[in-house]
Structure formats: structure tokens, C-alpha cells
Coordinates of C-alpha atoms and ligand atoms in Angstrom, one line a residue:
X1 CA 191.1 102.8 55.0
X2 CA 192.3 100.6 57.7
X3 CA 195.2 102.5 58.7
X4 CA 197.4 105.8 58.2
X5 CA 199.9 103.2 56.3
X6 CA 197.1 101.9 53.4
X7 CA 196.0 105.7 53.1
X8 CA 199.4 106.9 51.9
X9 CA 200.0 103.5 50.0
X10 CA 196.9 104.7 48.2
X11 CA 197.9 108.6 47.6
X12 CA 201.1 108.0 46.3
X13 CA 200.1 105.6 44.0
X14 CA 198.6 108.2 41.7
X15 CA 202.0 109.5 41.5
X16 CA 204.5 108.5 38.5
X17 CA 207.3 107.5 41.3
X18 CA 209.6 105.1 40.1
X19 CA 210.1 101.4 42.3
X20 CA 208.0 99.8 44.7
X21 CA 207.7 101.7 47.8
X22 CA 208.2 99.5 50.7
X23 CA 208.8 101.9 53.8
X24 CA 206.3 104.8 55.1
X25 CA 206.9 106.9 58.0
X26 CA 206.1 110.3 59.2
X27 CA 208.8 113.4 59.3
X28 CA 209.5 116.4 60.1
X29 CA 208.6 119.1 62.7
X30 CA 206.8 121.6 60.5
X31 CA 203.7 123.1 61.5
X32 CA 201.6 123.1 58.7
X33 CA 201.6 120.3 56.7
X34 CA 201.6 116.7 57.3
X35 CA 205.0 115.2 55.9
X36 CA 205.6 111.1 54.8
X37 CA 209.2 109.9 53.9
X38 CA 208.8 107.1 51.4
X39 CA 211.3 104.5 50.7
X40 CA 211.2 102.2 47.6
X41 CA 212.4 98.7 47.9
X42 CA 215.6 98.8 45.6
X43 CA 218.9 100.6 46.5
X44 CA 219.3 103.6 43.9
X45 CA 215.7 104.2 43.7
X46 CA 215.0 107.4 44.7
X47 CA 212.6 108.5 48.1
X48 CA 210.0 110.6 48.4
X49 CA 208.1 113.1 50.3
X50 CA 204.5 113.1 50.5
X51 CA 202.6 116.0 51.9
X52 CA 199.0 116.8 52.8
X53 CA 198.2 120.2 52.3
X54 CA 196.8 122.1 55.3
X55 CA 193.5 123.0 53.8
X56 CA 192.6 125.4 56.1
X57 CA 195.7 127.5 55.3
X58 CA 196.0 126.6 51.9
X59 CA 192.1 126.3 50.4
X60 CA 193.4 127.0 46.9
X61 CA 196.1 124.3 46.3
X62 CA 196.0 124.7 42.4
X63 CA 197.2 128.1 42.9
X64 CA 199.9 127.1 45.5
X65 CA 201.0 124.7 43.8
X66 CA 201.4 126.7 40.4
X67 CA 203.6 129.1 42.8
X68 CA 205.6 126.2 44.0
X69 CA 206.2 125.0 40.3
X70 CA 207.1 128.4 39.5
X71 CA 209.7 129.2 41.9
X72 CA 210.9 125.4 41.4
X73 CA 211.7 125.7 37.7
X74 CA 213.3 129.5 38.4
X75 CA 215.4 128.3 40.7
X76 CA 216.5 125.0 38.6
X77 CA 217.7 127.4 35.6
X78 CA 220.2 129.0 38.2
X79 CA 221.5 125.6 39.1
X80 CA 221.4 124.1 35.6
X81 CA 225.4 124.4 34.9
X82 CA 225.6 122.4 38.1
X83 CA 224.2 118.9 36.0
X84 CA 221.0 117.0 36.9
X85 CA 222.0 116.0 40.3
X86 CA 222.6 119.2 41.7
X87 CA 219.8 120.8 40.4
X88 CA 217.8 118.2 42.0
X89 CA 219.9 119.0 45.4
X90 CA 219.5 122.3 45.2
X91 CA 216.0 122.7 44.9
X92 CA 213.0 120.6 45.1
X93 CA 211.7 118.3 42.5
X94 CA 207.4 118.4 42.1
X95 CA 206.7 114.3 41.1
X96 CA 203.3 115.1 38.8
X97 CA 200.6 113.0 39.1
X98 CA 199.7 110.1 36.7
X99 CA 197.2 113.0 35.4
X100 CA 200.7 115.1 35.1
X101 CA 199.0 117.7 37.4
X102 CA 201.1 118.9 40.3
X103 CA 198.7 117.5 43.6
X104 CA 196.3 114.6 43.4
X105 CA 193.1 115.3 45.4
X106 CA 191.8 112.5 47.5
X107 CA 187.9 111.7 48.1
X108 CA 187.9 113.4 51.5
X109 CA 189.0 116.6 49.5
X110 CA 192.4 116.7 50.9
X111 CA 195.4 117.7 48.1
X112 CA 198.5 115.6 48.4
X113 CA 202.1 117.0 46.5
X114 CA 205.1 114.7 45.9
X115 CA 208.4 116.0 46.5
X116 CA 211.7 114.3 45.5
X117 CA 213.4 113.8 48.9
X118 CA 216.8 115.2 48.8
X119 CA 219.4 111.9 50.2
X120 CA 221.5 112.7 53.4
X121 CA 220.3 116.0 54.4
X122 CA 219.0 116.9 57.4
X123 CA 217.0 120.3 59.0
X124 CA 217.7 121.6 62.5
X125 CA 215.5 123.1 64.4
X126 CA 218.2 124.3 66.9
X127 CA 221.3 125.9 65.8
X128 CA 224.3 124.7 67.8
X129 CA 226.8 126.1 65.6
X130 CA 228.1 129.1 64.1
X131 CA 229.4 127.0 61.0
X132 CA 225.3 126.3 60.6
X133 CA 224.1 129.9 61.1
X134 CA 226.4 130.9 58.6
X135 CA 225.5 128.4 56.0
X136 CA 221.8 129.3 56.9
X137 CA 222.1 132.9 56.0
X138 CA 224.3 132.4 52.7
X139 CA 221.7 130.4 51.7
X140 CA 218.5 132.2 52.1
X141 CA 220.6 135.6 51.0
X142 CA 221.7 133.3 47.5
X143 CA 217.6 132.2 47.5
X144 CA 216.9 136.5 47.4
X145 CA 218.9 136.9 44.8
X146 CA 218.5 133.9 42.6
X147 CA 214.5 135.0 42.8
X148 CA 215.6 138.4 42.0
X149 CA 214.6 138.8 38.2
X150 CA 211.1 136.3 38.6
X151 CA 208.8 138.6 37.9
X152 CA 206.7 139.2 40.7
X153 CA 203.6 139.3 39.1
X154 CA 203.3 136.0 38.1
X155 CA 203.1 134.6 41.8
X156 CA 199.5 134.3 43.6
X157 CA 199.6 136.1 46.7
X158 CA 198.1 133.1 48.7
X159 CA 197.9 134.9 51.9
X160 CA 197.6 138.5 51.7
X161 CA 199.4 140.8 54.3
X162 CA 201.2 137.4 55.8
X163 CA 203.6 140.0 57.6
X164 CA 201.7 143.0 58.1
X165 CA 201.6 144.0 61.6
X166 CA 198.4 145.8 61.4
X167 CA 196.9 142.2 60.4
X168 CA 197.9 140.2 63.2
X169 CA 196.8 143.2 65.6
X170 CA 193.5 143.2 63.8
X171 CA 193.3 139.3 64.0
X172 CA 194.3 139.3 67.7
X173 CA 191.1 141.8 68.6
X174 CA 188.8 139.6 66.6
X175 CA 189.6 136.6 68.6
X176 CA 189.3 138.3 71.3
X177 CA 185.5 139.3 70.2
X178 CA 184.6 136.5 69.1
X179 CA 185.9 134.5 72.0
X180 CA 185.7 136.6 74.9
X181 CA 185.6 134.1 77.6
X182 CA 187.4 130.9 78.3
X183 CA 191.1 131.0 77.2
X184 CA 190.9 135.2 77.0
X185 CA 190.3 135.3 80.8
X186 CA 193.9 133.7 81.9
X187 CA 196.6 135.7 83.7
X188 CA 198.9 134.4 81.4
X189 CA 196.7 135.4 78.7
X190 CA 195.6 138.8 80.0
X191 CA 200.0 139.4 80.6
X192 CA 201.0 139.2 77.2
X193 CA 198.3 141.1 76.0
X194 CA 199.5 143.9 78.2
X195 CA 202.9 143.0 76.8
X196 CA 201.6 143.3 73.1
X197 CA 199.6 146.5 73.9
X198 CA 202.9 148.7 75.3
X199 CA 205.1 147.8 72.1
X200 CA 202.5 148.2 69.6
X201 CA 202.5 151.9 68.7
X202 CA 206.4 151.7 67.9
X203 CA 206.3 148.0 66.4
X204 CA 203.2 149.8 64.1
X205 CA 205.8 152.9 63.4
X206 CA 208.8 150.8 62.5
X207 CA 206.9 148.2 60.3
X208 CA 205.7 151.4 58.4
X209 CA 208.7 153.8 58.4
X210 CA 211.8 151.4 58.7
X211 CA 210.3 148.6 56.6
X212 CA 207.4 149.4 53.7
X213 CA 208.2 153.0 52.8
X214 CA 212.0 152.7 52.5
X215 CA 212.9 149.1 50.9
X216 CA 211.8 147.5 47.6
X217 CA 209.1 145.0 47.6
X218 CA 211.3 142.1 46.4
X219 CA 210.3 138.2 46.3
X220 CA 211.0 136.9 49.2
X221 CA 210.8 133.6 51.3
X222 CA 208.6 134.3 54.3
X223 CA 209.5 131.4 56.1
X224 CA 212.8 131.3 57.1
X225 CA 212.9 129.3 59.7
X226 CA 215.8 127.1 60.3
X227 CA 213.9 123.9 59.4
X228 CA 213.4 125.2 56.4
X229 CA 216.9 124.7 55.3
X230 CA 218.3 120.9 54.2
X231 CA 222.2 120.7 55.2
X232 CA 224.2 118.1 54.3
X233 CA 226.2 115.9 56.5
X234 CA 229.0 118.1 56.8
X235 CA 226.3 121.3 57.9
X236 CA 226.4 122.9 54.2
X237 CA 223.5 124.5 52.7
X238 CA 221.7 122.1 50.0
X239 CA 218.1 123.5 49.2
X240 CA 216.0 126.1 50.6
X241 CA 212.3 124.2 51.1
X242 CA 209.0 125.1 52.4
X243 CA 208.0 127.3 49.2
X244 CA 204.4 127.4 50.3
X245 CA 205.0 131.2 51.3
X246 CA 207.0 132.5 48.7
X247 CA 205.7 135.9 47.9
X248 CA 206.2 139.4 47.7
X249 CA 207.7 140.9 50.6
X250 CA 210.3 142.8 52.4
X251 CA 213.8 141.4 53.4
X252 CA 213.4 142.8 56.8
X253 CA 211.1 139.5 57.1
X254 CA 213.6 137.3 56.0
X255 CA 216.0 138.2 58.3
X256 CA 213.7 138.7 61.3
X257 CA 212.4 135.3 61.0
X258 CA 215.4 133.9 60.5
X259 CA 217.2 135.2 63.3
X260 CA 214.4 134.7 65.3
X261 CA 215.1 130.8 64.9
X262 CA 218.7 130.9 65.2
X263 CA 219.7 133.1 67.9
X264 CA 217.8 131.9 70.2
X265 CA 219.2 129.3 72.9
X266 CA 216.1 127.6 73.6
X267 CA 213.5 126.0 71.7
X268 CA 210.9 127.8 70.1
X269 CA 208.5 126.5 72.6
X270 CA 210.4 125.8 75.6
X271 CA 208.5 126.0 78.4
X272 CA 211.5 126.4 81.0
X273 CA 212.0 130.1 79.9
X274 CA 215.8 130.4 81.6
X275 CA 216.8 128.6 78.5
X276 CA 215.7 131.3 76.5
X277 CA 219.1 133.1 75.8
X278 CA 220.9 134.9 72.8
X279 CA 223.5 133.2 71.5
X280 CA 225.0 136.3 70.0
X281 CA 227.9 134.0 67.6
X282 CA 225.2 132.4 66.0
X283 CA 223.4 136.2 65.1
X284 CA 227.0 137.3 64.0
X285 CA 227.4 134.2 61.7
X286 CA 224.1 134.4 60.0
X287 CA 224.1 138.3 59.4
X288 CA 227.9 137.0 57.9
X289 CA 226.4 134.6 55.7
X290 CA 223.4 136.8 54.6
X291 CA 225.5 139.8 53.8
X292 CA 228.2 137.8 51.6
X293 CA 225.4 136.9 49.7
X294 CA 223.2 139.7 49.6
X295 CA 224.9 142.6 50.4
X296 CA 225.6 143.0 47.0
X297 CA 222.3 143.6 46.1
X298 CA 220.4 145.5 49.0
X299 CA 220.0 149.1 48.8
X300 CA 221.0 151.3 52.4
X301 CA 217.8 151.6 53.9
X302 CA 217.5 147.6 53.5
X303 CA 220.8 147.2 55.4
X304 CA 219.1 149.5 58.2
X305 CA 215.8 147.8 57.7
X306 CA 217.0 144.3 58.7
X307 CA 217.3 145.7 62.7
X308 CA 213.5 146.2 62.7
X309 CA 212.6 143.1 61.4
X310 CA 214.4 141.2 64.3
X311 CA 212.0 142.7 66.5
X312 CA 208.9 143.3 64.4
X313 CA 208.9 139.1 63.8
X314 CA 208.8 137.8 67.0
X315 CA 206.7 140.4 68.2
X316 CA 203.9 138.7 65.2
X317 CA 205.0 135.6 66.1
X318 CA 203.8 136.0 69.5
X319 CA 200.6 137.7 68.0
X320 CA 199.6 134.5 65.7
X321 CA 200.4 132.0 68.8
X322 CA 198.5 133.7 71.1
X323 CA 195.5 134.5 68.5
X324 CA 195.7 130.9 67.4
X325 CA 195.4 130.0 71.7
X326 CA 192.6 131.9 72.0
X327 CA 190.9 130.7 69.0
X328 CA 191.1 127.2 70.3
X329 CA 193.9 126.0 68.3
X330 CA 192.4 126.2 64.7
X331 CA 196.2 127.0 62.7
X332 CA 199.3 125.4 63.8
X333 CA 199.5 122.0 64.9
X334 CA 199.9 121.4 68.9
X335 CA 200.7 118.7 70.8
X336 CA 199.1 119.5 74.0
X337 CA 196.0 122.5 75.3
X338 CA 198.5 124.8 75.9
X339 CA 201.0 124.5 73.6
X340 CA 200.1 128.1 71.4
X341 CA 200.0 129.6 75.1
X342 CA 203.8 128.4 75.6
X343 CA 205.0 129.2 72.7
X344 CA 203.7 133.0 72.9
X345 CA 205.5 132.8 76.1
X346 CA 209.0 131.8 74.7
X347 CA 208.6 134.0 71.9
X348 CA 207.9 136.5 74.3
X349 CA 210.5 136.3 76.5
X350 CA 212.8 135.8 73.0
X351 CA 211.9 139.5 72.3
X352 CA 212.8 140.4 75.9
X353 CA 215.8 139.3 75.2
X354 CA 216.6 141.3 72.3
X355 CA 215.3 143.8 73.4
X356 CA 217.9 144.3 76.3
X357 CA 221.1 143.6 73.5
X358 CA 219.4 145.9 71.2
X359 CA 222.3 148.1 71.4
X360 CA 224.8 145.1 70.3
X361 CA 223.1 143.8 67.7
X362 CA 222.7 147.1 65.9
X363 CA 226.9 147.3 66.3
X364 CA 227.2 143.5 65.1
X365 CA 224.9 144.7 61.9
X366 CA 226.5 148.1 61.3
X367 CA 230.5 146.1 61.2
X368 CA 229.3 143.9 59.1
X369 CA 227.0 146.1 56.8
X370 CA 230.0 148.5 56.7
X371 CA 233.0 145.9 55.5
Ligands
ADP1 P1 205.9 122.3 56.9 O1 205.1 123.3 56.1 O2 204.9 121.5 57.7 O3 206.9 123.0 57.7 P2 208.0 121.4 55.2 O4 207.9 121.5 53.7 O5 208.9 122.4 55.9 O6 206.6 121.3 55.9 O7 208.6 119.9 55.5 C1 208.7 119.4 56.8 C2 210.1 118.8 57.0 O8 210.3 117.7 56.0 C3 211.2 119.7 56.8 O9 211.5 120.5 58.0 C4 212.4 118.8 56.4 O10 213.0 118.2 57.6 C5 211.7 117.7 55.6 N1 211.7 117.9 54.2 C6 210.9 118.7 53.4 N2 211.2 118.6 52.1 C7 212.2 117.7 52.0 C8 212.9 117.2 50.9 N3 212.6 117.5 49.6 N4 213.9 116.3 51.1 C9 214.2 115.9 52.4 N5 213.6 116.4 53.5 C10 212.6 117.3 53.3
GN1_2 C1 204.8 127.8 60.3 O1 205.4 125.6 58.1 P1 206.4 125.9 59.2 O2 206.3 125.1 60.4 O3 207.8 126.0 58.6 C2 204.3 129.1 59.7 C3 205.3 130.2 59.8 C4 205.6 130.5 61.3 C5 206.1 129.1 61.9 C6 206.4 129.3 63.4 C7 202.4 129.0 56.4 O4 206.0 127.5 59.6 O5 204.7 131.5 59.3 O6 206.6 131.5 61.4 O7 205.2 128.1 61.6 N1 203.9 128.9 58.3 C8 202.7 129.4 57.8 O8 207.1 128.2 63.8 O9 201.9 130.0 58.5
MG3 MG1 208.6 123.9 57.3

């Protein structure tokens, strides 16, 4: 193939799109997958999305993508009062294959999905606003709920114990046995394991006795990062994307990971840490949002769970960058050597931070919980 161009030509002509697509380009920030925005030549013909699945993450696309199609057609019965072009702005659209199967796989063994791409939305991956944060959290609390009677059962669990604390720990130590020199032997390195090491025996007790043994296992996102969120131009909530995850869960994760995105002042990789900050509106705007739409459904020892979970997920986070560093980079995408390094660093000094306004956030969440 002569260039990146011709090879998604190629891909997405074993898709039934409609038009001639005349425009390619790369998008997004995710860190998974790669992403193509595809424009066709005609005005009113729809775009696309093409994705590579990340192989390495995702070695059984059939059963991703059965999830995905799953979870997709759930979520377009909740919409389906709303008419056709709602449903297809509030939730993403699978194009099949000529085949009518759900991913074409290329010679090179790579799968390829085609996503409708939703027109004149856009996914931030900083918050500046408390009108965002708030339309962030009513949206992932409406995605709980609208998932609330799928029965749980019928998704693959494609990565087992994806939040499990006692994983990432485990996968941590095994990097560091398997790669004990090199990238292990690095102040920077050897500091945050320190870090890790002090907060593990509570992060281990709270992931146990404020999470798993007192809240329902519900089906829940798993990746609630901002990005993962298309607003429209005027910053409200269209569709909830990035379904890859969606599994069985706790919505302590949800919330954690969401908040871990939002409330934060800096980037999630900034490598000039004073910009690391809490922008405390932005947490009481989300947990706003969240609660209007989910409070209605979560039991007490959920409301108390969602505390630990702002802690417990960017402590993990920092576990999976800093396993992923040491492991030579084999997971998320980087852009330079160090880039897992520095963003174990931001993250860590993230849960610095909220660490020393523990004492507010738990106020903000009790007001809330309690109106
Ligand atoms: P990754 O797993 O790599 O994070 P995502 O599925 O989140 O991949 O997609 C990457 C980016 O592409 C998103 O952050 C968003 O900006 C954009 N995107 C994804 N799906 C759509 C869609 N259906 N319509 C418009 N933009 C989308
Ligand atoms: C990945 O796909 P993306 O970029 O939305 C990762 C999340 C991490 C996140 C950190 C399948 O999310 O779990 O929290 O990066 N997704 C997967 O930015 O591992
Ligand atoms: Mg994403």
C-alpha cells in the first residue's frame, strides 16, 4: 500500500457506506485505537469513523464487537421515541460490512469497525467549564441507568478485573521481574514506587470494603474519561462513545474516572506539574449532573462508595502508566520515551492533590447526596 491514505481507501471500501468518500484524516486523542474521519464528496452524505482495533488490547474483536452491538441497540430502544436522527445522535451507529458482519479484517490481521460519525460534536479533553462538567455527569449517570435492565450476562467480559486493584499491583511487580533493569532503576521510577507502596494497604482496604462488598455489580462504562463524551456546539451531552469497556462493574469507577479527567486543572500528562490543580466547580458540577441522573437509582452505600473511587482511580491510573513505562511502552500509545513516566507523574501529583481536599470533597458529595 503506498500510503496511510490508499490503506484506509481500501478498508472502508468493504463497508456499505453511502457516497464517494473523498476526504481522510486522522482524529482524536484516544489511546487505544487508531481513529479516521471520512468525508464523502456530496453535501448531506453522511461521515464516518474508521477505527483500527488495538489488537493487543482487544485480540478477540468478534466478541468486542458483539458487546458493542449489544449495548448500541439497548441504548437505541431508549432513544427510539426521539425519531431516527436522534437515535443516531445519541448513540453510535455500527456501518456492517458488505459481508453484514460488524468489523472487516484486513490481510495483516488487523480488524477495522465503522462508526457513523455524529455531525457537529466535539470531545474535550480539558474541562474549562462547569456548564461541561455538568453535562458530562448527567450524561454518564443517564448511560447507568439506560443500561440498567441489559442483562448483564449477555456481555463478554473482554478484560477481566479491568479495575481491580489487586491486578494492577500484581501487574506492576511482574514488570518489575520481568524487567528489572533499565527503566526500573530511575529515581523517578524508584519515587513513585515508594509512592505506590505507602497507599497500597488502604487503597487495597477501600477497593474491598467501600467498593465490592457494599454496592451492586451494575453495567457500567469503565471509561469515563471526558473524551469519551461528544457535546454539541452549545456544550450539551449527545452520545456517550468508547463502548469498548463496557462491562460489569462498580459505579465507584465511573465516577472515579470521571472525575479524575475533570477536576483536574492540567492535562493528564502535563509535565509542568504546578498546573496540576483541583478545580473544585468543575467536581461540584459533575457530582450535580451525576446525582440528577442517578441518584435516583443508587443505593446508600453507592452514594458513600463514589469518595473511594476518586482516589482508588488515579491511584491505578498511575499503576498502568508506570507498569506500561517499565514494560517498554507495549499498551497506550506515546508520543515520546517518557511519555508513560510523565503521565504517572501528573497522575501522581493529581492524587496528591486530592488527597489534601479530601476533607472538601467528601462535604461537596455529602450536600449533594443529601438534597
Ligand atoms: P479510543 O479508544 O482510542 O479512545 P474513541 O472511540 O474514544 O477511541 O475515539 C477517539 C475520538 O474520536 C473520540 O475522543 C472522539 O473525539 C472521536 N469520535 C469517536 N466516535 C465518534 C463519533 N461516532 N462521531 C464523532 N466523533 C467520534
Ligand atoms: C485509555 O481509550 P481511551 O484513551 O479512552 C484506557 C483507559 C484509561 C485511559 C487513560 C481500554 O482510554 O482505561 O483510563 O486510556 N482504555 C483502555 O487516559 O485501557
Ligand atoms: Mg476514547
Amino acid at each position: 500500500m503506498e500510503n496511510e491514505n490508499d490503506l484506509i481507501l481500501s478498508i472502508a471500501a468493504h463497508f456499505q457506506t453511502e457516497g464517494v468518500i473523498s476526504q481522510v484524516k486522522r482524529f482524536g486523542s484516544g489511546h487505544i485505537n487508531d481513529t479516521f474521519r471520512l468525508d464523502t464528496e456530496k453535501v448531506g452524505d453522511p461521515s464516518y469513523l474508521l477505527q483500527r482495533i488495538n489488537r493487543f488490547i482487544f485480540p478477540e474483536p468478534q466478541h468486542l464487537m458483539d458487546n458493542m452491538d449489544l449495548v448500541c441497540g439497548h441504548l437505541q430502544t431508549k432513544f427510539a421515541h426521539l425519531g431516527k436522527e436522534q437515535v443516531q445522535r445519541r448513540t453510535l451507529t455500527i456501518i456492517p460490512t458488505k459481508h453484514s458482519k460488524l468489523y472487516h479484517e484486513d490481510a495483516q490481521g488487523d480488524s477495522w469497525r465503522m462508526l457513523l460519525l455524529i455531525e457537529n460534536t466535539h470531545s474535550v479533553d480539558l474541562v474549562r467549564s462547569p456548564a461541561q462538567a455538568y453535562a458530562g455527569g448527567a450524561a454518564f449517570g443517564a448511560f447507568q441507568r439506560q443500561l440498567a435492565d441489559l442483562e448483564a450476562k449477555k456481555l463478554h467480559v473482554l478484560l477481566p478485573r479491568f479495575h481491580d486493584v489487586d491486578y494492577r499491583l500484581e501487574n506492576l511487580r511482574n514488570a518489575l521481574i520481568t524487567h528489572p533493569m533499565g527503566r526500573t532503576v530511575e529515581p523517578e521510577v524508584q519515587k513513585l514506587l515508594q509512592a505506590m507502596e505507602i497507599r497500597e494497604t488502604d487503597m487495597r482496604r477501600d477497593f474491598i470494603e467501600r467498593i465490592v462488598t457494599v454496592s451492586p455489580l451494575r453495567i457500567i462504562h469503565n471509561d469515563t474519561k471526558f473524551n469519551n463524551l461528544l457535546l454539541d456546539q452549545d456544550d450539551r451531552p449527545q452520545c456517550v462513545i468508547d463502548l469498548d469497556t463496557v462491562m460489569p462493574g462498580y459505579v465507584a469507577f465511573d465516577f472515579g474516572d470521571a472525575i479524575r479527567t475533570i477536576i483536574n486543572s492540567g492535562q493528564e500528562d502535563d509535565p509542568a506539574l504546578e498546573n496540576i490543580t483541583l478545580n473544585i466547580p468543575l467536581f461540584e458540577a459533575y457530582t450535580n449532573g451525576y446525582l440528577q441522573e442517578a441518584g435516583s437509582f443508587l443505593t446508600e452505600p453507592e452514594m458513600d462508595s463514589l469518595l473511594y473511587g476518586v482516589y482508588l482511580l488515579p491511584y491505578m491510573q498511575i499503576l498502568r502508566f508506570l507498569t506500561d513505562y517499565i514494560e517498554y511502552d507495549p499498551y497506550y500509545k506515546t508520543e515520546y520515551p517518557s511519555h508513560n513516566l510523565v503521565r504517572a507523574q501528573a497522575q501522581f501529583k493529581l492524587l496528591t492533590e486530592l488527597e489534601a481536599h479530601r476533607t472538601r470533597l467528601q462535604y461537596i458529595l455529602h450536600q449533594f447526596a443529601a438534597s
